[in-house]
mmCIF file of C-alpha atoms in Angstrom:
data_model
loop_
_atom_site.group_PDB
_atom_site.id
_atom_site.type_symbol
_atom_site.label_atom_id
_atom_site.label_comp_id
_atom_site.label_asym_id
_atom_site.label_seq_id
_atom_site.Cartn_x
_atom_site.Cartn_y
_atom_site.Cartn_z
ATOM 1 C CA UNK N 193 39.450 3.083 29.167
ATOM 2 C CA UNK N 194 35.838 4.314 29.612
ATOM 3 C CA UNK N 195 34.338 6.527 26.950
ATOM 4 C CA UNK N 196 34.249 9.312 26.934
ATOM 5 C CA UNK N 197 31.886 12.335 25.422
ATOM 6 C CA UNK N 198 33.569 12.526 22.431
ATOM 7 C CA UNK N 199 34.083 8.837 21.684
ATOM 8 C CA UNK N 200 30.565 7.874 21.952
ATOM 9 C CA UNK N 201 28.597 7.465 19.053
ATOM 10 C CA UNK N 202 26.341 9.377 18.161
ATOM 11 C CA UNK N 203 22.764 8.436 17.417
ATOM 12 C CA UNK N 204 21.432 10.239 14.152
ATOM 13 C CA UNK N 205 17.679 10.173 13.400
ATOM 14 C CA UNK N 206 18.071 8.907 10.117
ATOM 15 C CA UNK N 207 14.288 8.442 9.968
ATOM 16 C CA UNK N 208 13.923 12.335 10.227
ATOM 17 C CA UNK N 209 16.293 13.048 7.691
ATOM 18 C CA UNK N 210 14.847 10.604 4.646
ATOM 19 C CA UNK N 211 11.658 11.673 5.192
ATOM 20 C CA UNK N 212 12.835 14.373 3.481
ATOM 21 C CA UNK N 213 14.353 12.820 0.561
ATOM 22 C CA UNK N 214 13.149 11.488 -2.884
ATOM 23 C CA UNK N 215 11.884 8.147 -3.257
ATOM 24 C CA UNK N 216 14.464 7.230 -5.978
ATOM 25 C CA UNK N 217 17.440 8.130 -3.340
ATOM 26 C CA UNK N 218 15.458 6.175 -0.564
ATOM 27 C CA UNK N 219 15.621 2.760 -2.822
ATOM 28 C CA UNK N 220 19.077 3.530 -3.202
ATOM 29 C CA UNK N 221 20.013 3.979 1.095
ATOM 30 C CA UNK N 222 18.066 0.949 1.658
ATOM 31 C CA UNK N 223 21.792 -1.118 0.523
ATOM 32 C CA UNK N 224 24.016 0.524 2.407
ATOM 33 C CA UNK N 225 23.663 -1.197 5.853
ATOM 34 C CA UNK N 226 20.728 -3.007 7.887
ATOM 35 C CA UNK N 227 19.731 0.563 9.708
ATOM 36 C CA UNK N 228 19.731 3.049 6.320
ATOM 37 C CA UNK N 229 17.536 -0.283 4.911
ATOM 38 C CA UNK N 230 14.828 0.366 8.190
ATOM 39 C CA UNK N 231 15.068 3.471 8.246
ATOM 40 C CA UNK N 232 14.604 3.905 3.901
ATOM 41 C CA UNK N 233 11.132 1.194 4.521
ATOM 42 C CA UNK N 234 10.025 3.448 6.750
ATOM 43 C CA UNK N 235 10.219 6.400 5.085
ATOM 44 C CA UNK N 236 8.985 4.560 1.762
ATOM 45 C CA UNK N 237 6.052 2.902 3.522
ATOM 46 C CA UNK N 238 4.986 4.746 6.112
ATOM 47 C CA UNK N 239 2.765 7.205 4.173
ATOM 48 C CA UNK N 240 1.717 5.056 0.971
ATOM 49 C CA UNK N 241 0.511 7.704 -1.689
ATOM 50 C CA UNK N 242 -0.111 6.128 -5.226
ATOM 51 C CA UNK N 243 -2.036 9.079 -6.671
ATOM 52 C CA UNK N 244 0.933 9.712 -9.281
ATOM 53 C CA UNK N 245 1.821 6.140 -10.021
ATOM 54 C CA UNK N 246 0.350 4.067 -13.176
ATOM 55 C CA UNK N 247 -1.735 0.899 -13.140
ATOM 56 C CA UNK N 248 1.065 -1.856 -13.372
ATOM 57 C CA UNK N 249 3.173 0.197 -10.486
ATOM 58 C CA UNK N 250 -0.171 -0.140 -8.354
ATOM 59 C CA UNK N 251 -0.534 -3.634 -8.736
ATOM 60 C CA UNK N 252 3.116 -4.404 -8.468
ATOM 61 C CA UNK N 253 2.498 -2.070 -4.911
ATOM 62 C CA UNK N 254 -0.161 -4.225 -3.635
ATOM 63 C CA UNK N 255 1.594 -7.248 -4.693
ATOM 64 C CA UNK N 256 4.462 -6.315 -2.716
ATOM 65 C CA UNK N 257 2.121 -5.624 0.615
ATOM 66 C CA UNK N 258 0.074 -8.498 0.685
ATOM 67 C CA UNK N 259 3.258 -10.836 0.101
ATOM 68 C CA UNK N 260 5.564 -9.299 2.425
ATOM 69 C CA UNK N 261 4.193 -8.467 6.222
ATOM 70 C CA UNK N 262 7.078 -6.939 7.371
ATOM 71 C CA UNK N 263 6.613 -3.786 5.089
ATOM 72 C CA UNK N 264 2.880 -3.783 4.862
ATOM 73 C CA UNK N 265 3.203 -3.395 8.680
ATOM 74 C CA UNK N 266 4.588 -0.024 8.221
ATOM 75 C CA UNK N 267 2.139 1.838 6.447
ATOM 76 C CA UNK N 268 0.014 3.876 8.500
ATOM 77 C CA UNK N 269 -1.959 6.101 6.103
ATOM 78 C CA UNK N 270 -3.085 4.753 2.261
ATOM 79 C CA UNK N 271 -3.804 6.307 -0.136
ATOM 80 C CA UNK N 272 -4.562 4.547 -3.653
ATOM 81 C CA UNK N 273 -7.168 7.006 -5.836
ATOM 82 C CA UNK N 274 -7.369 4.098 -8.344
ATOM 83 C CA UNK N 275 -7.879 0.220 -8.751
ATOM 84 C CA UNK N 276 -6.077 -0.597 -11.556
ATOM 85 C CA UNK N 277 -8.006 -3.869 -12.340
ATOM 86 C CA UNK N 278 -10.814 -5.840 -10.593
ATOM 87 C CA UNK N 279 -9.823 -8.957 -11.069
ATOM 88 C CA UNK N 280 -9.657 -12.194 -8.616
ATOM 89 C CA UNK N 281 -6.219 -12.337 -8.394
ATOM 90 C CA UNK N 282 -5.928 -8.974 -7.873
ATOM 91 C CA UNK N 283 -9.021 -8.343 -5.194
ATOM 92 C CA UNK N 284 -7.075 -11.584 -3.418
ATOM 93 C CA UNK N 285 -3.586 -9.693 -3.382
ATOM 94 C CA UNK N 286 -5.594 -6.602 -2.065
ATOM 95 C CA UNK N 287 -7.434 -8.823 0.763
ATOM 96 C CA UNK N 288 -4.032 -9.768 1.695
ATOM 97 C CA UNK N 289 -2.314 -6.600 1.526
ATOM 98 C CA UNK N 290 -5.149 -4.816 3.828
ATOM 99 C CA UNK N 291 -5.012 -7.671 6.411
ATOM 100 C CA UNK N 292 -1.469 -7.092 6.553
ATOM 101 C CA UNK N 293 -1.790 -3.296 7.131
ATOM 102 C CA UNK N 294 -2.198 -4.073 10.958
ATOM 103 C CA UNK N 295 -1.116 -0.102 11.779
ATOM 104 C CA UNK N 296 -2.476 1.482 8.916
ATOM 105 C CA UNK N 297 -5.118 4.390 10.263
ATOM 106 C CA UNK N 298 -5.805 6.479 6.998
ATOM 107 C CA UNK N 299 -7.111 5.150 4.082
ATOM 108 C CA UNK N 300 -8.498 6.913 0.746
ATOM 109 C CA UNK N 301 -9.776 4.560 -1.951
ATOM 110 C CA UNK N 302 -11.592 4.869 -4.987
ATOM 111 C CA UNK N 303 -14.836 3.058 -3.189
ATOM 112 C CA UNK N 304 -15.725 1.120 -0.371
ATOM 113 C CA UNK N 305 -14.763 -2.164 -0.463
ATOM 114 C CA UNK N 306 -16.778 -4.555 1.794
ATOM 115 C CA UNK N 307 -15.987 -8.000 1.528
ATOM 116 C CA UNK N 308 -11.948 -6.765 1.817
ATOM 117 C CA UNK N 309 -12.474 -4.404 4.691
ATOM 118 C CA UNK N 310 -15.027 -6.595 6.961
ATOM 119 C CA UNK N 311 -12.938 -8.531 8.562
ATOM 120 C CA UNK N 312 -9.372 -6.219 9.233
ATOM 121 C CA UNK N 313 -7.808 -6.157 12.477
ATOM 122 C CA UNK N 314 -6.581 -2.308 11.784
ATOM 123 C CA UNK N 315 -9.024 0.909 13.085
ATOM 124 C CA UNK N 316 -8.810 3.174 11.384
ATOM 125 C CA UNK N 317 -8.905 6.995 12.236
ATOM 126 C CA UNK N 318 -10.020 8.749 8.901
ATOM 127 C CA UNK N 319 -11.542 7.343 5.626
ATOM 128 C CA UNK N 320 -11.641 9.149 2.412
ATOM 129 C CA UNK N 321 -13.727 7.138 -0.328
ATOM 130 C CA UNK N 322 -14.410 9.216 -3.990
ATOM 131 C CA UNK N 323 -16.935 7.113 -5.450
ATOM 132 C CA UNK N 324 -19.620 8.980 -6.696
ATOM 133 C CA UNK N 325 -22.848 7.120 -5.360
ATOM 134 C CA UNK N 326 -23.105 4.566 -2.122
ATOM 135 C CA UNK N 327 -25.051 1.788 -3.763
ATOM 136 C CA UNK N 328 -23.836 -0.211 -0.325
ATOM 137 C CA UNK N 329 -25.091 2.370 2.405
ATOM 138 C CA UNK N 330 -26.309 -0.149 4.792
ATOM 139 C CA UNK N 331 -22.848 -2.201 4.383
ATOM 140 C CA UNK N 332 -20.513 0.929 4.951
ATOM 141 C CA UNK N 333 -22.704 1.890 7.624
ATOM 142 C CA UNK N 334 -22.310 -1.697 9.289
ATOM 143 C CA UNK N 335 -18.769 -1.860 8.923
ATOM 144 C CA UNK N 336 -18.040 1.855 10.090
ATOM 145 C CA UNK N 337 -19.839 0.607 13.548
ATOM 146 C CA UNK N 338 -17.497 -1.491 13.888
ATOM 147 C CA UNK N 339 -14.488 0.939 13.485
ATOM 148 C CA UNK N 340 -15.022 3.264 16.354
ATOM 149 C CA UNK N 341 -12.046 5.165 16.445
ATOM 150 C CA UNK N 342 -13.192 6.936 12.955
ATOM 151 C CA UNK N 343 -12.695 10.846 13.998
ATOM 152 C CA UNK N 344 -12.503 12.230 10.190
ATOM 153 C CA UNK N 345 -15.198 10.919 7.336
ATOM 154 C CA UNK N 346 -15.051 12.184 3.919
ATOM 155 C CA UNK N 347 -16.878 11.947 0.118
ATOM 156 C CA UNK N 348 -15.420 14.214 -2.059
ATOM 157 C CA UNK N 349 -17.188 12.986 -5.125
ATOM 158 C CA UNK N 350 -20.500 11.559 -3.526
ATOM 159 C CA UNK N 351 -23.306 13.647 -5.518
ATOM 160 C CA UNK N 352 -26.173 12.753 -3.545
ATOM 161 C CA UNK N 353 -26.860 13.101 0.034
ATOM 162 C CA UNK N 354 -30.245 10.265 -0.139
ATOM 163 C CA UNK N 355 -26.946 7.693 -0.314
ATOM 164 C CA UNK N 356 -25.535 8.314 3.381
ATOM 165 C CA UNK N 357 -28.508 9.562 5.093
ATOM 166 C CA UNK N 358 -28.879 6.286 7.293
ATOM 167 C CA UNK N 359 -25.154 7.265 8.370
ATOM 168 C CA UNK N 360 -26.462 10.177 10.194
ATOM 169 C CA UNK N 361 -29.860 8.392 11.861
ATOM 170 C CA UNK N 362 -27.830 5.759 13.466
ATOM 171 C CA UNK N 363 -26.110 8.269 16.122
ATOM 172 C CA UNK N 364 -23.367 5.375 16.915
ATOM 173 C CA UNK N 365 -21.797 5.469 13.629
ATOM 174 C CA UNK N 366 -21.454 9.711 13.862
ATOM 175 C CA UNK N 367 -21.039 9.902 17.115
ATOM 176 C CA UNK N 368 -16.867 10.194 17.509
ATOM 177 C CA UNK N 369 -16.657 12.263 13.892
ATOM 178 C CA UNK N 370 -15.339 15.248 14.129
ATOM 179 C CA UNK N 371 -14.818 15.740 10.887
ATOM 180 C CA UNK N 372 -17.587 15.290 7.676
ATOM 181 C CA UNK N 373 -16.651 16.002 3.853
ATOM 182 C CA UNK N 374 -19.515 15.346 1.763
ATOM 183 C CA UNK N 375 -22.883 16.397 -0.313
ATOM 184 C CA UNK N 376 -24.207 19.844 1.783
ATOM 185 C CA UNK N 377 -27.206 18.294 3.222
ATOM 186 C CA UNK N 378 -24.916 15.917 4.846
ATOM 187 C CA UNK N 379 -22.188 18.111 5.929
ATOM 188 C CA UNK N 380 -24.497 20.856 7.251
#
């Protein structure tokens, strides 16, 4: 017999609903079947935020990303205040993780990172970097030209404007900003 209205299924946005929900009770949704487990990743690695984790969480994080493509391909905005080491094995796991991040389009990191972030296939749409001076102007400045979809640029900890100032005389690199956090000369 041909369904009807109320013998159909009904399609629940479970990605709505665990957006909402804590991390912990994510993790545990992710076993119940093969569409709580997609819908749990996404709402665990969509937005990555690891401002309130610890060191060995962090590295265990970027471990995760750069081995596994299927989850780094979900996060879209990343946000990692801290590097908990610089090692080479972990600057290799990072390297791996970021080429993985083929969607991401926010970043924050504690400081630009050149030789990870040249060669990405992502573009980005805002970058956030708090490192207090921009020893690499010329670099960043090279590698921003060649992420034009940048629309939001920000510094929050750069103290001194002298850093950035070739940002603003190439007018290709500015151009599509519509948003600048940094030192007041630079802002203004």
């Amino acid at each position: 017999r041909p369904d009807t209205p109320s013998r159909r299924a009904v399609t629940i946005p479970f990605r709505s609903i665990f957006a909402f929900l804590p991390k912990h009770d994510l993790a545990s949704l992710a076993r119940v079947s093969k569409q709580f487990c997609t819908d749990a990743r996404y709402a665990l690695y969509h937005s990555l935020d690891l401002s309130d984790i610890d060191d060995h969480p962090i590295d265990q994080c970027i471990t995760v990303l750069a081995s596994k493509k299927e989850i780094a391909d979900l996060v879209q905005l990343f946000v990692c205040p801290v590097f908990p080491t610089h090692s080479p094995s972990f600057t290799l796991a990072l390297t791996m993780a970021f080429s993985n991040m083929r969607n991401l389009v926010s970043v924050s990191l504690p400081h630009f990172l050149p030789d990870i972030l040249e060669n990405v296939s992502f573009r980005l749409r805002s970058v956030t970097l708090r490192q207090e001076s921009m020893p690499d102007a010329a670099n960043f400045v090279a590698w921003l030209s060649s992420q034009p979809d940048i629309t939001s640029l920000s510094f929050p900890c750069l103290t001194s404007s002298s850093d950035l100032s070739i940002l603003f005389s190439s007018s290709q690199c500015a151009a599509n900003l519509s948003r600048f956090a940094g030192p007041p000369p630079l802002a203004a």
